[in-house]
Coordinates of C-alpha atoms and ligand atoms in Angstrom, one line a residue:
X1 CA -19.4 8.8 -9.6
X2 CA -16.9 8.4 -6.7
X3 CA -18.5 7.4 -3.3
X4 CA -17.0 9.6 -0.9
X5 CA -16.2 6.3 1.1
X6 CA -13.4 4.3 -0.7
X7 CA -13.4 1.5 1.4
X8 CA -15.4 0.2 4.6
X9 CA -14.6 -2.3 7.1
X10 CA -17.4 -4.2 8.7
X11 CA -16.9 -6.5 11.8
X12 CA -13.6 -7.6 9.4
X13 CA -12.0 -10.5 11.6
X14 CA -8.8 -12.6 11.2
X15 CA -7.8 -15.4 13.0
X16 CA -4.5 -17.6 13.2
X17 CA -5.5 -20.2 10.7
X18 CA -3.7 -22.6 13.0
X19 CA -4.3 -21.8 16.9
X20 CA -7.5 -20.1 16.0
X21 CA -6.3 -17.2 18.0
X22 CA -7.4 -13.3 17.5
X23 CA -5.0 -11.8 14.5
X24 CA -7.6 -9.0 14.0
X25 CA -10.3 -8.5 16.3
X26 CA -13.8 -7.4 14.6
X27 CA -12.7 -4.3 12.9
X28 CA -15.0 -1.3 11.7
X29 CA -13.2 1.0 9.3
X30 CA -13.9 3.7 6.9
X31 CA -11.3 5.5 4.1
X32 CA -13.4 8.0 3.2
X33 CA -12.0 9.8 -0.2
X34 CA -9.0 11.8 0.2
X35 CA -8.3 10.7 3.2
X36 CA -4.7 10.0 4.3
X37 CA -5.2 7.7 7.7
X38 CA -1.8 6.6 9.5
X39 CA -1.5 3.2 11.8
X40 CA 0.9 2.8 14.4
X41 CA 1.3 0.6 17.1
X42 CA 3.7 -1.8 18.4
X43 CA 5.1 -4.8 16.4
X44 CA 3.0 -7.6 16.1
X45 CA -0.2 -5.8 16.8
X46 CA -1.6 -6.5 13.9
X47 CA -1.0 -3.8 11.3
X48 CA -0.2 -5.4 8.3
X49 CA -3.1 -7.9 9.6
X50 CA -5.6 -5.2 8.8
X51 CA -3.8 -4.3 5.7
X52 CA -3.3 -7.2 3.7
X53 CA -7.2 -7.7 5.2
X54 CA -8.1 -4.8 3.6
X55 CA -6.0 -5.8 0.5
X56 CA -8.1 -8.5 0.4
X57 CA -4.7 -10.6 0.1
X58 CA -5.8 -13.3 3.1
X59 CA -9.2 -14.7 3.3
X60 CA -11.3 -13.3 5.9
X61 CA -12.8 -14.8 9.2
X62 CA -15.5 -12.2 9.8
X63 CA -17.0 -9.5 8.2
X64 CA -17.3 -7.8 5.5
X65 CA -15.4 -5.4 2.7
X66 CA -16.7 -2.7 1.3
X67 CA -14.9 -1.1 -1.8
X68 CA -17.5 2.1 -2.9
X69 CA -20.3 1.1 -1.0
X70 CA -20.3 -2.4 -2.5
X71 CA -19.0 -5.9 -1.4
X72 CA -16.0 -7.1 -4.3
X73 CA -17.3 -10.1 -5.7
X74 CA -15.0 -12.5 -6.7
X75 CA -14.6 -11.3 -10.5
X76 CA -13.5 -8.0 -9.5
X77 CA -10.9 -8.9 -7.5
X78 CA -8.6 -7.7 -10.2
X79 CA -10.1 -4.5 -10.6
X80 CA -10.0 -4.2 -7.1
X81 CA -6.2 -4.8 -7.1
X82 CA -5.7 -2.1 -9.8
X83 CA -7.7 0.3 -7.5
X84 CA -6.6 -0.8 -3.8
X85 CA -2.7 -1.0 -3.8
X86 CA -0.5 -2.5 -0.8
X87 CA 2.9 -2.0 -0.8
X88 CA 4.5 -4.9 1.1
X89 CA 6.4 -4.0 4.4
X90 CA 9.3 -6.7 2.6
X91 CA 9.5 -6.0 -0.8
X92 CA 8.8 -9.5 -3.3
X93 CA 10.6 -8.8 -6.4
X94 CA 11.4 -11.0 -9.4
X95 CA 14.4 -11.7 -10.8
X96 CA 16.2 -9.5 -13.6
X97 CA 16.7 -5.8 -13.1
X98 CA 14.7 -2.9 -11.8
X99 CA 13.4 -2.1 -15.2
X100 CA 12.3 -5.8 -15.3
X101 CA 10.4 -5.5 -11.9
X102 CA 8.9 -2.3 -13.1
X103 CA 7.6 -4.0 -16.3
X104 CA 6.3 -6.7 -14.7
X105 CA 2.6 -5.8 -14.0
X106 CA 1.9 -4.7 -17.5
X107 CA 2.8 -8.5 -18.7
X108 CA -0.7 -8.9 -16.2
X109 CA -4.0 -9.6 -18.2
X110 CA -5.1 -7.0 -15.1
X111 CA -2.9 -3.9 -17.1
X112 CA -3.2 -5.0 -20.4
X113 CA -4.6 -1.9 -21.8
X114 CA -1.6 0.3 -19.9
X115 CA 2.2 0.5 -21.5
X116 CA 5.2 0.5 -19.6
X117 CA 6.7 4.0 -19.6
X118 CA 10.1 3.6 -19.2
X119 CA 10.9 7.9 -19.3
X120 CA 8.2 7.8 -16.4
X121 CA 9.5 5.3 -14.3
X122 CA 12.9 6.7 -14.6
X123 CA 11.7 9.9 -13.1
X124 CA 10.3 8.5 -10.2
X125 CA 13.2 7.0 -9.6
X126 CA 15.1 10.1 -9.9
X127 CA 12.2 11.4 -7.5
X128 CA 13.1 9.0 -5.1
X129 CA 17.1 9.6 -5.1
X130 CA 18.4 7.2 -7.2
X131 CA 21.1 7.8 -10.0
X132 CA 21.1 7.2 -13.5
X133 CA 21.6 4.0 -14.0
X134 CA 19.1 2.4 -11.1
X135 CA 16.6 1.2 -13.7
X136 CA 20.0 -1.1 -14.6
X137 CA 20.4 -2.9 -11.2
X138 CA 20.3 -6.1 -10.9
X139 CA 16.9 -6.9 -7.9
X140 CA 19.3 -9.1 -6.5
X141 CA 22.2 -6.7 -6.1
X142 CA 19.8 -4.3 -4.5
X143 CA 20.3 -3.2 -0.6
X144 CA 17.0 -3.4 1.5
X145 CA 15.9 0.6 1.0
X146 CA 16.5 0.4 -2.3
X147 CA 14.2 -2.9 -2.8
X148 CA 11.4 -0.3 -1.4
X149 CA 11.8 2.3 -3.6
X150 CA 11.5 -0.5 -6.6
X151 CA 8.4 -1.9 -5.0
X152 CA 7.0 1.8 -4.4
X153 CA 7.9 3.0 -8.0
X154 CA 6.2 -0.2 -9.4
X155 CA 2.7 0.9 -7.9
X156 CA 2.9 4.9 -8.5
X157 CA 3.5 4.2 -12.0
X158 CA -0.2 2.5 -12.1
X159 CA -1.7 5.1 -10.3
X160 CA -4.2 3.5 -8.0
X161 CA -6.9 5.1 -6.4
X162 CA -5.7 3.9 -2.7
X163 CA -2.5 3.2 -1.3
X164 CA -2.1 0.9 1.7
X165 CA 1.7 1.6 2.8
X166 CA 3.2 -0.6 5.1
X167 CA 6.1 0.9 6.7
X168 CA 7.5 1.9 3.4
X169 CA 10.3 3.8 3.7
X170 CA 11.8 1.9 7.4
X171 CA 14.8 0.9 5.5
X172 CA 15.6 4.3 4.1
X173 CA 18.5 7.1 5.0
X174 CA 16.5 10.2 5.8
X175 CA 16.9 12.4 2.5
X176 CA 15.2 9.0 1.2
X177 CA 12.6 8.6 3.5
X178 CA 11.6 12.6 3.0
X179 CA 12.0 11.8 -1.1
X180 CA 9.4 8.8 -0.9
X181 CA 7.0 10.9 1.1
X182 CA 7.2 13.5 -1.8
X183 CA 6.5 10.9 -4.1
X184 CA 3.3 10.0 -2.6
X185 CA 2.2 13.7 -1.9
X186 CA 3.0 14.1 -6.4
X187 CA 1.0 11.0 -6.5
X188 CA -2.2 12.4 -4.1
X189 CA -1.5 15.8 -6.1
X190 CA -2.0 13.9 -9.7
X191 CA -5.4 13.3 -8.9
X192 CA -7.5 15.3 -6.4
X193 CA -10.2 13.4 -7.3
X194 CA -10.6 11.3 -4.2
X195 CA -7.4 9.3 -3.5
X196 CA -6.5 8.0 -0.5
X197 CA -4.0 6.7 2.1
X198 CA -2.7 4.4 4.8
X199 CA 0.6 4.6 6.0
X200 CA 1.4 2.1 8.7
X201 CA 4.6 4.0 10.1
X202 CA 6.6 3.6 13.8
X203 CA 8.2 6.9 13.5
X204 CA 6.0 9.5 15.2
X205 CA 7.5 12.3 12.9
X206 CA 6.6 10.9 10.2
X207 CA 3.4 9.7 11.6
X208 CA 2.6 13.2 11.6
X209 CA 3.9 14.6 8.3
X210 CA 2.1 11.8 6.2
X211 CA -1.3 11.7 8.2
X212 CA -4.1 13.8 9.2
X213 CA -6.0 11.1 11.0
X214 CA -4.2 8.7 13.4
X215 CA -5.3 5.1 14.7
X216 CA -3.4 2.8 16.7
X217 CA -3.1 -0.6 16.9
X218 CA -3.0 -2.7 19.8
X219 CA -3.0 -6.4 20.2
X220 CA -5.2 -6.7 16.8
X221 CA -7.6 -3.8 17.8
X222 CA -8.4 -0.7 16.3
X223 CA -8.5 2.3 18.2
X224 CA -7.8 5.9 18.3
X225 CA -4.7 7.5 20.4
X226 CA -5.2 8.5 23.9
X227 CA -6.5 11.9 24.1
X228 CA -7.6 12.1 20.8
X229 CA -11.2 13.0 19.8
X230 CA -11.2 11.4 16.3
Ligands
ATP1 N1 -1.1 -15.8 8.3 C1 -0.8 -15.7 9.6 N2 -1.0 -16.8 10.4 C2 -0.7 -16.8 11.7 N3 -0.3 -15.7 12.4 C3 -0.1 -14.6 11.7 C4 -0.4 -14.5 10.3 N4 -0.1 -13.3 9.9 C5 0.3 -12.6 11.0 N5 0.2 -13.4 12.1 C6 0.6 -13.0 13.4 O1 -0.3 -11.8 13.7 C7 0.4 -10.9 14.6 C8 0.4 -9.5 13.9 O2 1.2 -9.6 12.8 P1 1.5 -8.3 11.9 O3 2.4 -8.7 10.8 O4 0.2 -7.7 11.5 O5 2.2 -7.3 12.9 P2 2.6 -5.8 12.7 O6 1.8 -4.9 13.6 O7 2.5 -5.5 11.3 O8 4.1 -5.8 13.2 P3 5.4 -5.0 12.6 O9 5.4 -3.6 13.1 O10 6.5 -5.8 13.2 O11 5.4 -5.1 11.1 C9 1.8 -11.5 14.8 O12 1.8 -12.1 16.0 C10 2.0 -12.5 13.6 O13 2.8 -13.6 14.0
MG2 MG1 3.9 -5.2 9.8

Protein backbone atom coordinates (compact mmCIF):
# COMPACT_ATOMS: atom_id res chain seq x y z
CA UNK A 1 0.00 0.00 0.00
CA UNK A 2 1.25 3.55 -0.90
CA UNK A 3 0.79 6.16 1.95
CA UNK A 4 -0.61 9.10 0.35
CA UNK A 5 2.31 11.07 1.91
CA UNK A 6 5.64 10.18 0.23
CA UNK A 7 7.81 12.06 2.33
CA UNK A 8 7.43 14.39 5.55
CA UNK A 9 9.69 16.86 6.92
CA UNK A 10 9.64 17.41 10.69
CA UNK A 11 11.45 20.42 12.33
CA UNK A 12 14.34 19.21 9.57
CA UNK A 13 17.39 21.60 10.52
CA UNK A 14 20.81 22.26 8.84
CA UNK A 15 23.49 24.12 10.13
CA UNK A 16 27.00 25.28 8.69
CA UNK A 17 29.07 22.48 10.05
CA UNK A 18 31.65 25.10 10.55
CA UNK A 19 30.16 28.68 11.79
CA UNK A 20 27.19 26.88 13.17
CA UNK A 21 25.04 29.28 11.31
CA UNK A 22 21.23 28.56 10.00
CA UNK A 23 21.63 26.61 6.42
CA UNK A 24 17.97 25.35 6.92
CA UNK A 25 15.85 26.71 9.45
CA UNK A 26 13.40 24.05 11.23
CA UNK A 27 11.58 22.89 8.24
CA UNK A 28 8.03 21.19 8.13
CA UNK A 29 7.21 19.59 4.77
CA UNK A 30 4.94 17.16 3.18
CA UNK A 31 5.03 15.44 -0.62
CA UNK A 32 1.95 14.04 -0.52
CA UNK A 33 1.60 11.34 -3.65
CA UNK A 34 1.35 12.75 -6.90
CA UNK A 35 2.24 15.84 -6.05
CA UNK A 36 4.49 17.95 -8.24
CA UNK A 37 5.77 20.94 -5.56
CA UNK A 38 8.13 23.72 -7.21
CA UNK A 39 10.90 25.82 -5.01
CA UNK A 40 12.14 29.07 -5.88
CA UNK A 41 13.86 31.67 -4.28
CA UNK A 42 16.87 33.54 -4.57
CA UNK A 43 20.45 31.97 -4.80
CA UNK A 44 21.84 30.88 -1.65
CA UNK A 45 18.59 30.59 0.12
CA UNK A 46 18.89 27.35 0.81
CA UNK A 47 17.25 25.22 -1.93
CA UNK A 48 19.38 22.61 -2.63
CA UNK A 49 19.94 22.76 1.37
CA UNK A 50 16.45 21.29 1.76
CA UNK A 51 17.02 19.05 -1.09
CA UNK A 52 19.98 17.16 -0.50
CA UNK A 53 18.26 17.29 3.27
CA UNK A 54 15.54 15.56 2.00
CA UNK A 55 17.81 13.29 -0.09
CA UNK A 56 19.13 12.45 2.98
CA UNK A 57 22.64 13.10 1.24
CA UNK A 58 23.97 15.50 4.44
CA UNK A 59 23.50 14.51 7.97
CA UNK A 60 20.87 16.41 9.63
CA UNK A 61 20.93 18.87 12.64
CA UNK A 62 17.28 18.71 13.65
CA UNK A 63 14.42 16.86 12.93
CA UNK A 64 13.22 14.28 11.49
CA UNK A 65 12.46 12.37 7.92
CA UNK A 66 9.71 10.68 7.06
CA UNK A 67 9.67 8.40 3.90
CA UNK A 68 5.80 6.70 3.96
CA UNK A 69 5.02 7.54 7.33
CA UNK A 70 8.13 6.01 8.66
CA UNK A 71 11.70 7.32 9.83
CA UNK A 72 14.56 5.46 7.20
CA UNK A 73 16.62 3.60 9.34
CA UNK A 74 19.99 3.31 8.46
CA UNK A 75 19.70 -0.17 6.37
CA UNK A 76 17.33 1.36 4.10
CA UNK A 77 19.13 4.04 3.08
CA UNK A 78 19.58 2.26 -0.25
CA UNK A 79 16.15 1.51 -0.83
CA UNK A 80 15.50 4.86 0.00
CA UNK A 81 17.90 6.08 -2.68
CA UNK A 82 16.30 3.83 -5.34
CA UNK A 83 12.87 5.48 -4.27
CA UNK A 84 13.88 9.24 -3.54
CA UNK A 85 15.96 10.50 -6.49
CA UNK A 86 17.96 13.96 -6.61
CA UNK A 87 19.29 15.08 -9.54
CA UNK A 88 22.35 17.31 -8.80
CA UNK A 89 22.08 21.08 -9.76
CA UNK A 90 26.03 20.16 -11.23
CA UNK A 91 26.02 17.13 -12.78
CA UNK A 92 28.96 14.33 -11.20
CA UNK A 93 29.67 12.08 -13.88
CA UNK A 94 32.39 9.40 -14.31
CA UNK A 95 34.65 8.97 -16.76
CA UNK A 96 34.06 6.98 -20.17
CA UNK A 97 31.14 7.82 -22.35
CA UNK A 98 27.48 8.49 -21.82
CA UNK A 99 26.56 4.93 -22.26
CA UNK A 100 29.20 4.27 -19.49
CA UNK A 101 27.51 6.93 -17.06
CA UNK A 102 24.20 5.42 -17.89
CA UNK A 103 25.46 1.93 -16.92
CA UNK A 104 26.89 2.89 -14.00
CA UNK A 105 24.16 2.42 -11.29
CA UNK A 106 23.30 -1.12 -12.39
CA UNK A 107 27.14 -2.09 -11.44
CA UNK A 108 25.43 -0.87 -7.75
CA UNK A 109 24.63 -3.88 -5.25
CA UNK A 110 21.46 -1.23 -4.79
CA UNK A 111 20.18 -2.21 -8.76
CA UNK A 112 21.40 -5.48 -8.97
CA UNK A 113 18.23 -7.12 -9.89
CA UNK A 114 17.63 -4.33 -12.83
CA UNK A 115 19.57 -4.52 -16.50
CA UNK A 116 20.80 -1.82 -18.34
CA UNK A 117 18.54 -1.11 -21.34
CA UNK A 118 20.56 0.29 -23.79
CA UNK A 119 17.30 0.66 -26.65
CA UNK A 120 15.64 2.55 -23.53
CA UNK A 121 18.17 4.81 -22.71
CA UNK A 122 18.73 5.72 -26.27
CA UNK A 123 15.23 6.92 -26.49
CA UNK A 124 15.32 9.05 -23.72
CA UNK A 125 17.95 10.50 -25.10
CA UNK A 126 16.29 11.04 -28.37
CA UNK A 127 13.41 12.35 -25.97
CA UNK A 128 15.64 14.86 -24.73
CA UNK A 129 17.05 16.17 -28.25
CA UNK A 130 20.04 14.50 -28.65
CA UNK A 131 21.30 12.75 -31.97
CA UNK A 132 22.24 9.39 -32.71
CA UNK A 133 25.34 9.00 -31.65
CA UNK A 134 25.01 10.81 -27.93
CA UNK A 135 25.15 7.49 -26.04
CA UNK A 136 28.95 7.70 -27.81
CA UNK A 137 30.29 10.98 -26.22
CA UNK A 138 32.86 11.09 -24.34
CA UNK A 139 31.48 12.72 -20.40
CA UNK A 140 34.30 14.80 -20.68
CA UNK A 141 33.76 16.16 -24.21
CA UNK A 142 30.22 17.00 -23.07
CA UNK A 143 29.05 20.92 -22.83
CA UNK A 144 27.24 21.82 -19.44
CA UNK A 145 23.33 21.20 -20.83
CA UNK A 146 24.25 18.20 -22.16
CA UNK A 147 26.03 16.92 -18.75
CA UNK A 148 22.22 17.41 -17.42
CA UNK A 149 20.48 15.59 -19.72
CA UNK A 150 23.10 12.50 -19.03
CA UNK A 151 22.54 12.94 -15.28
CA UNK A 152 18.57 13.22 -15.91
CA UNK A 153 18.44 10.18 -18.29
CA UNK A 154 20.53 8.12 -15.72
CA UNK A 155 17.66 8.43 -13.04
CA UNK A 156 14.45 8.15 -15.49
CA UNK A 157 15.74 5.04 -16.60
CA UNK A 158 15.34 3.62 -12.78
CA UNK A 159 12.18 4.95 -12.44
CA UNK A 160 12.00 6.29 -8.90
CA UNK A 161 9.01 6.97 -7.05
CA UNK A 162 10.15 10.78 -6.29
CA UNK A 163 12.21 13.09 -8.06
CA UNK A 164 14.01 16.03 -6.34
CA UNK A 165 15.09 18.32 -9.41
CA UNK A 166 17.44 20.86 -8.80
CA UNK A 167 17.39 23.36 -11.46
CA UNK A 168 17.68 20.77 -14.01
CA UNK A 169 17.48 22.02 -17.16
CA UNK A 170 19.27 25.93 -16.25
CA UNK A 171 21.99 25.07 -18.71
CA UNK A 172 19.58 24.18 -21.52
CA UNK A 173 18.59 26.05 -25.03
CA UNK A 174 14.78 26.34 -24.81
CA UNK A 175 13.56 23.38 -27.28
CA UNK A 176 15.75 21.45 -24.52
CA UNK A 177 14.48 22.75 -21.58
CA UNK A 178 10.71 22.14 -23.03
CA UNK A 179 12.16 18.38 -24.13
CA UNK A 180 13.33 17.58 -20.42
CA UNK A 181 10.00 18.84 -18.97
CA UNK A 182 8.33 16.26 -21.36
CA UNK A 183 10.49 13.71 -20.17
CA UNK A 184 9.53 14.11 -16.66
CA UNK A 185 5.65 14.49 -17.52
CA UNK A 186 6.38 10.56 -19.70
CA UNK A 187 7.95 9.68 -16.49
CA UNK A 188 4.90 10.94 -13.99
CA UNK A 189 2.55 9.40 -16.85
CA UNK A 190 4.43 5.82 -16.56
CA UNK A 191 3.09 5.40 -13.30
CA UNK A 192 0.00 7.23 -11.89
CA UNK A 193 0.40 5.44 -9.04
CA UNK A 194 1.55 8.15 -6.72
CA UNK A 195 4.76 9.70 -8.00
CA UNK A 196 5.99 12.81 -7.14
CA UNK A 197 8.00 15.95 -7.73
CA UNK A 198 10.24 18.87 -6.68
CA UNK A 199 11.54 21.12 -9.18
CA UNK A 200 13.75 23.80 -7.67
CA UNK A 201 13.54 26.23 -10.82
CA UNK A 202 14.37 30.33 -11.09
CA UNK A 203 12.43 30.69 -14.13
CA UNK A 204 8.86 31.73 -13.26
CA UNK A 205 7.50 30.12 -16.59
CA UNK A 206 8.64 27.31 -15.98
CA UNK A 207 7.86 27.54 -12.34
CA UNK A 208 4.43 27.40 -13.51
CA UNK A 209 4.37 24.76 -16.28
CA UNK A 210 6.15 22.09 -14.00
CA UNK A 211 4.25 22.87 -10.60
CA UNK A 212 0.90 22.97 -9.20
CA UNK A 213 2.08 23.91 -5.73
CA UNK A 214 4.62 26.73 -5.21
CA UNK A 215 6.99 27.42 -2.12
CA UNK A 216 9.67 29.83 -1.77
CA UNK A 217 12.73 29.94 -0.23
CA UNK A 218 14.16 32.59 1.71
CA UNK A 219 17.27 32.81 3.73
CA UNK A 220 16.85 28.96 4.57
CA UNK A 221 13.00 29.23 5.29
CA UNK A 222 10.23 27.67 3.90
CA UNK A 223 7.27 29.53 3.02
CA UNK A 224 4.58 30.07 0.58
CA UNK A 225 4.50 33.13 -2.11
CA UNK A 226 2.94 36.24 -1.11
CA UNK A 227 -0.73 36.18 -1.81
CA UNK A 228 -0.91 32.76 -2.02
CA UNK A 229 -3.33 30.62 0.06
CA UNK A 230 -1.54 27.24 -0.16
N1 LIG B 1 27.81 21.88 3.46
C1 LIG B 1 27.74 23.19 3.64
N2 LIG B 1 28.50 23.81 4.56
C2 LIG B 1 28.43 25.13 4.74
N3 LIG B 1 27.62 25.95 4.06
C3 LIG B 1 26.84 25.40 3.13
C4 LIG B 1 26.85 24.00 2.86
N4 LIG B 1 25.97 23.75 1.89
C5 LIG B 1 25.43 24.93 1.56
N5 LIG B 1 25.94 25.93 2.31
C6 LIG B 1 25.54 27.35 2.26
O1 LIG B 1 24.13 27.40 2.42
C7 LIG B 1 23.58 28.46 1.66
C8 LIG B 1 22.46 27.91 0.77
O2 LIG B 1 23.07 27.13 -0.25
P1 LIG B 1 22.23 26.41 -1.37
O3 LIG B 1 23.19 25.67 -2.22
O4 LIG B 1 21.13 25.61 -0.76
O5 LIG B 1 21.60 27.65 -2.16
P2 LIG B 1 20.53 27.62 -3.34
O6 LIG B 1 19.27 28.25 -2.84
O7 LIG B 1 20.43 26.24 -3.86
O8 LIG B 1 21.21 28.60 -4.39
P3 LIG B 1 21.33 28.50 -6.00
O9 LIG B 1 20.04 29.02 -6.54
O10 LIG B 1 22.49 29.39 -6.31
O11 LIG B 1 21.59 27.07 -6.35
C9 LIG B 1 24.75 29.07 0.88
O12 LIG B 1 25.14 30.23 1.55
C10 LIG B 1 25.82 28.01 0.94
O13 LIG B 1 27.11 28.57 0.95
MG1 LIG C 1 21.04 25.37 -5.54
Amino acid sequence: MIAANLLEARALARRDPRTAATLLAETDFVLAASERVVITGPSGSGKSVLLRALALLDPLDGGQLLWHGRSVERRAIPRFRRSVAYVRQRPALVEGTVEDNLRYPYSLRAYRDLRFDRDGAARLARAAGRGEHFLDKRASDLSGGEAQVTALIRVLQLAPEVLLLDEPTASLDPDTVRAIEALVDDWFIADRSGRASIWVSHDPAQAARVGQRHLQMRAGRLTAPEGDAA
